[in-house]
Tab-separated table of N, CA and C in Angstrom:
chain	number	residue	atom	x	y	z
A	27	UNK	N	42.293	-21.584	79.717
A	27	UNK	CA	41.486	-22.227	78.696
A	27	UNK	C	40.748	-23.413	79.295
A	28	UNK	N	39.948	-23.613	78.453
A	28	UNK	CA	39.229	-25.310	78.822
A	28	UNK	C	39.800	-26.194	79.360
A	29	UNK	N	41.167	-26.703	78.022
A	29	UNK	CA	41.819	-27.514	78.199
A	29	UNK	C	42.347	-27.702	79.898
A	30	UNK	N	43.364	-26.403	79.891
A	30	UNK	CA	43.410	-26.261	81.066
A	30	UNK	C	42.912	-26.447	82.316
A	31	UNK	N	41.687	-26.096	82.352
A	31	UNK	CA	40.716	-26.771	83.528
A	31	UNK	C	40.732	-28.094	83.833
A	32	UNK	N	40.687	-28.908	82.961
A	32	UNK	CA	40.245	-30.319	83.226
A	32	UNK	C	41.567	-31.330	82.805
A	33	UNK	N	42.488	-30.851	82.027
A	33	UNK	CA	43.305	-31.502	82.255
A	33	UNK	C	44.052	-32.542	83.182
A	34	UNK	N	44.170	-33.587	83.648
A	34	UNK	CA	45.053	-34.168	84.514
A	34	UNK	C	43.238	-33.626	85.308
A	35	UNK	N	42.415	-33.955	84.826
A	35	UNK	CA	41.289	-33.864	85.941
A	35	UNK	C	41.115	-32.942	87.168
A	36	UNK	N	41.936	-31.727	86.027
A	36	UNK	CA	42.303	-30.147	87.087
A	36	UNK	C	43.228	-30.368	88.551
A	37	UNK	N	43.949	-31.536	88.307
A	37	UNK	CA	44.780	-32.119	89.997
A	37	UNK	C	46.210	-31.398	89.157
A	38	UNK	N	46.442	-30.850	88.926
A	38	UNK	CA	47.713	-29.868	89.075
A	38	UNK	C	48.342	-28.899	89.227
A	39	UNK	N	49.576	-28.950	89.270
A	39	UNK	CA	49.580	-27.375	89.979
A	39	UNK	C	49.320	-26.352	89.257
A	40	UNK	N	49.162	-26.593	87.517
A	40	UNK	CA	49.028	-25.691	86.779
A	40	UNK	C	47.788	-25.540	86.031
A	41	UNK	N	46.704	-26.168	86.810
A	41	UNK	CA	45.410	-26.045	86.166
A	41	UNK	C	44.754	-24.742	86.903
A	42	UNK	N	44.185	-24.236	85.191
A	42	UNK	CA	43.934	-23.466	85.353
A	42	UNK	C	42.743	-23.037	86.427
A	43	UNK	N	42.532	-22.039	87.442
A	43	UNK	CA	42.070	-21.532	88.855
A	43	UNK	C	40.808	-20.297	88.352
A	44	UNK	N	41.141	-19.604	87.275
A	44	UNK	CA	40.541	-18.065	86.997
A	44	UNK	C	40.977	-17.728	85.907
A	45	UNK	N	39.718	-17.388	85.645
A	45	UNK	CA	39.881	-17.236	84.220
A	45	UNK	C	39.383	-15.365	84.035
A	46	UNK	N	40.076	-14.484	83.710
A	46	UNK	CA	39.551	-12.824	83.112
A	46	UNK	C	39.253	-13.025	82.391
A	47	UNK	N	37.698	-12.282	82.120
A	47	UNK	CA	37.303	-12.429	80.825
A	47	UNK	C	36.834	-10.717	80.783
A	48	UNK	N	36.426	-10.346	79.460
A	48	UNK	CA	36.025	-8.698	79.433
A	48	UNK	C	34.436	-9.038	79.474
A	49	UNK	N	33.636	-8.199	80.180
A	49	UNK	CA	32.763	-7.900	80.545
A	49	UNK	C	31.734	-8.076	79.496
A	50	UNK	N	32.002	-7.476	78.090
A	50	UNK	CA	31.363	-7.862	77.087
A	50	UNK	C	31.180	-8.915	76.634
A	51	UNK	N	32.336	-9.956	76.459
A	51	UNK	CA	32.134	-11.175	76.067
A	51	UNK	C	32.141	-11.935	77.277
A	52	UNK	N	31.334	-12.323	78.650
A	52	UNK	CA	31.730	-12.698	79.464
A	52	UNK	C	30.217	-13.639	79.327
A	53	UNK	N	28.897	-13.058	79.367
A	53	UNK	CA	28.223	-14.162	79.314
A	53	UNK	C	28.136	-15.397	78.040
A	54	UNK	N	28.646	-14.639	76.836
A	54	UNK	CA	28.989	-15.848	75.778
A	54	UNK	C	29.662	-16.716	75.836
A	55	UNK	N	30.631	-16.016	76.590
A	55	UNK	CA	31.846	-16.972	77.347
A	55	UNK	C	31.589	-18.061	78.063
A	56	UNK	N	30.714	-17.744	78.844
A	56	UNK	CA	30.252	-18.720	80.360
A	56	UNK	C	29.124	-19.834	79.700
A	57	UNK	N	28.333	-19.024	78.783
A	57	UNK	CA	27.306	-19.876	77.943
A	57	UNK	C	27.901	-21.086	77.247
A	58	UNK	N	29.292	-20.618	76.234
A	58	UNK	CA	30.287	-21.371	75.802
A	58	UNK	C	30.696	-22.678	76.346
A	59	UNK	N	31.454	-22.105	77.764
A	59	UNK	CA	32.204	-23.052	78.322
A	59	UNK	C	31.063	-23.957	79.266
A	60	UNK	N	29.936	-23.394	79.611
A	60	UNK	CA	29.178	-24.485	80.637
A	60	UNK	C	28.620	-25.967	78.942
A	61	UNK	N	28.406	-24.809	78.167
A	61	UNK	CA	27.634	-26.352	76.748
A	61	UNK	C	28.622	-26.968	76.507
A	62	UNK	N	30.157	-26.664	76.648
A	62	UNK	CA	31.541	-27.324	76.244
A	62	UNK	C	32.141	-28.447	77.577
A	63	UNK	N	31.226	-27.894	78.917
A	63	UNK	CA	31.697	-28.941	79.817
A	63	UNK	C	30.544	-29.959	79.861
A	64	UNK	N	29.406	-29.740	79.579
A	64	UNK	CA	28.576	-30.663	79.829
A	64	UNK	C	28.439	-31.895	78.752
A	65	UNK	N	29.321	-31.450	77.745
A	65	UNK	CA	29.717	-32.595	76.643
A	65	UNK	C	31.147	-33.613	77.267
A	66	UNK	N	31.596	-33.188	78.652
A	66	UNK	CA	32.963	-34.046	78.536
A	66	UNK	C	32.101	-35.284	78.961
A	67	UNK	N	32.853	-35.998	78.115
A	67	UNK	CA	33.115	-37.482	78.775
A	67	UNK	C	33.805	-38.441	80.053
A	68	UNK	N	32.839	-38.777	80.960
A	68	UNK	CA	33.582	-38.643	81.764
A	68	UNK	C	33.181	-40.669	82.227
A	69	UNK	N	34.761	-40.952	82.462
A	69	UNK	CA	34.222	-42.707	82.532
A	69	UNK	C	35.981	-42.837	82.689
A	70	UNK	N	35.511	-44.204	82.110
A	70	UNK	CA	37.362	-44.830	82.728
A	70	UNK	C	38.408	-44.311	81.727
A	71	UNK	N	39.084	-43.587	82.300
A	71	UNK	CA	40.619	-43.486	81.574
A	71	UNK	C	40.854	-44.397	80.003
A	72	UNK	N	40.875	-45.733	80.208
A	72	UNK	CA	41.279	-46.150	79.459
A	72	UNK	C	40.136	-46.721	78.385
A	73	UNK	N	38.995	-45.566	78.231
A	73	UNK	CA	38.286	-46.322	77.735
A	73	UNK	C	37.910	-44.802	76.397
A	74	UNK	N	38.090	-45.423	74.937
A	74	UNK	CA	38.500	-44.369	74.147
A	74	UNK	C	37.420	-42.917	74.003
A	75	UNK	N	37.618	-41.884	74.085
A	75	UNK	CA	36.508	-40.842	74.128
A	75	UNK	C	36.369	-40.365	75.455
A	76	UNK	N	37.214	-40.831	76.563
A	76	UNK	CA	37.222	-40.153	77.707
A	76	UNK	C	37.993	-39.280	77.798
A	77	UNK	N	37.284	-38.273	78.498
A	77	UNK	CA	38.220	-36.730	78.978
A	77	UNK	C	38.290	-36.168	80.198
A	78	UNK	N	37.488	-37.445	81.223
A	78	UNK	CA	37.570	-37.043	82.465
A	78	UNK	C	37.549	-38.387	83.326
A	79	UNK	N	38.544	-38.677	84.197
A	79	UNK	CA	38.343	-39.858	84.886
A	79	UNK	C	37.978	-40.257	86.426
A	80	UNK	N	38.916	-40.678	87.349
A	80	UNK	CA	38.269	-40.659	88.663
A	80	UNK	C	39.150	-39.356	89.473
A	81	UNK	N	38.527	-39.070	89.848
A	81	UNK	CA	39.104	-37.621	90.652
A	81	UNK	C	39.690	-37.859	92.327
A	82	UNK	N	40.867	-37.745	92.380
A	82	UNK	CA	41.254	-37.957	94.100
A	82	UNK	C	40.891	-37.078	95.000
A	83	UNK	N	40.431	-37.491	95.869
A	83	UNK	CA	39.285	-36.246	96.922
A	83	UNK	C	39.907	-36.230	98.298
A	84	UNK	N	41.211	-37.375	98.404
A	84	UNK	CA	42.178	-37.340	99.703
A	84	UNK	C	43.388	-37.302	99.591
């Protein structure tokens, strides 16, 4: 799911990697989830309405 993806800013071991989708609903799907990520909020943790924060890259 969504959630899954970005959770914990996708740094865990259980974020979600791949997602199956059926062939039929696959571009609604992708249409879905790209207008559903480009709404996250992304800024400081502690600042209310955030859903994405600083990401560790080392």
């Amino acid at each position: 799911t969504l959630f899954g993806c970005f959770w914990t800013n996708g740094q865990i071991c259980s974020a979600t990697s791949r997602l199956l989708i059926h062939k039929n609903i696959a571009k609604e799907f992708v249409d879905r989830m790209v207008a559903w990520s480009k709404n996250i909020k992304v800024s400081d943790p502690l600042e209310e309405g955030c859903r994405l924060g600083p990401v560790v890259s080392e």
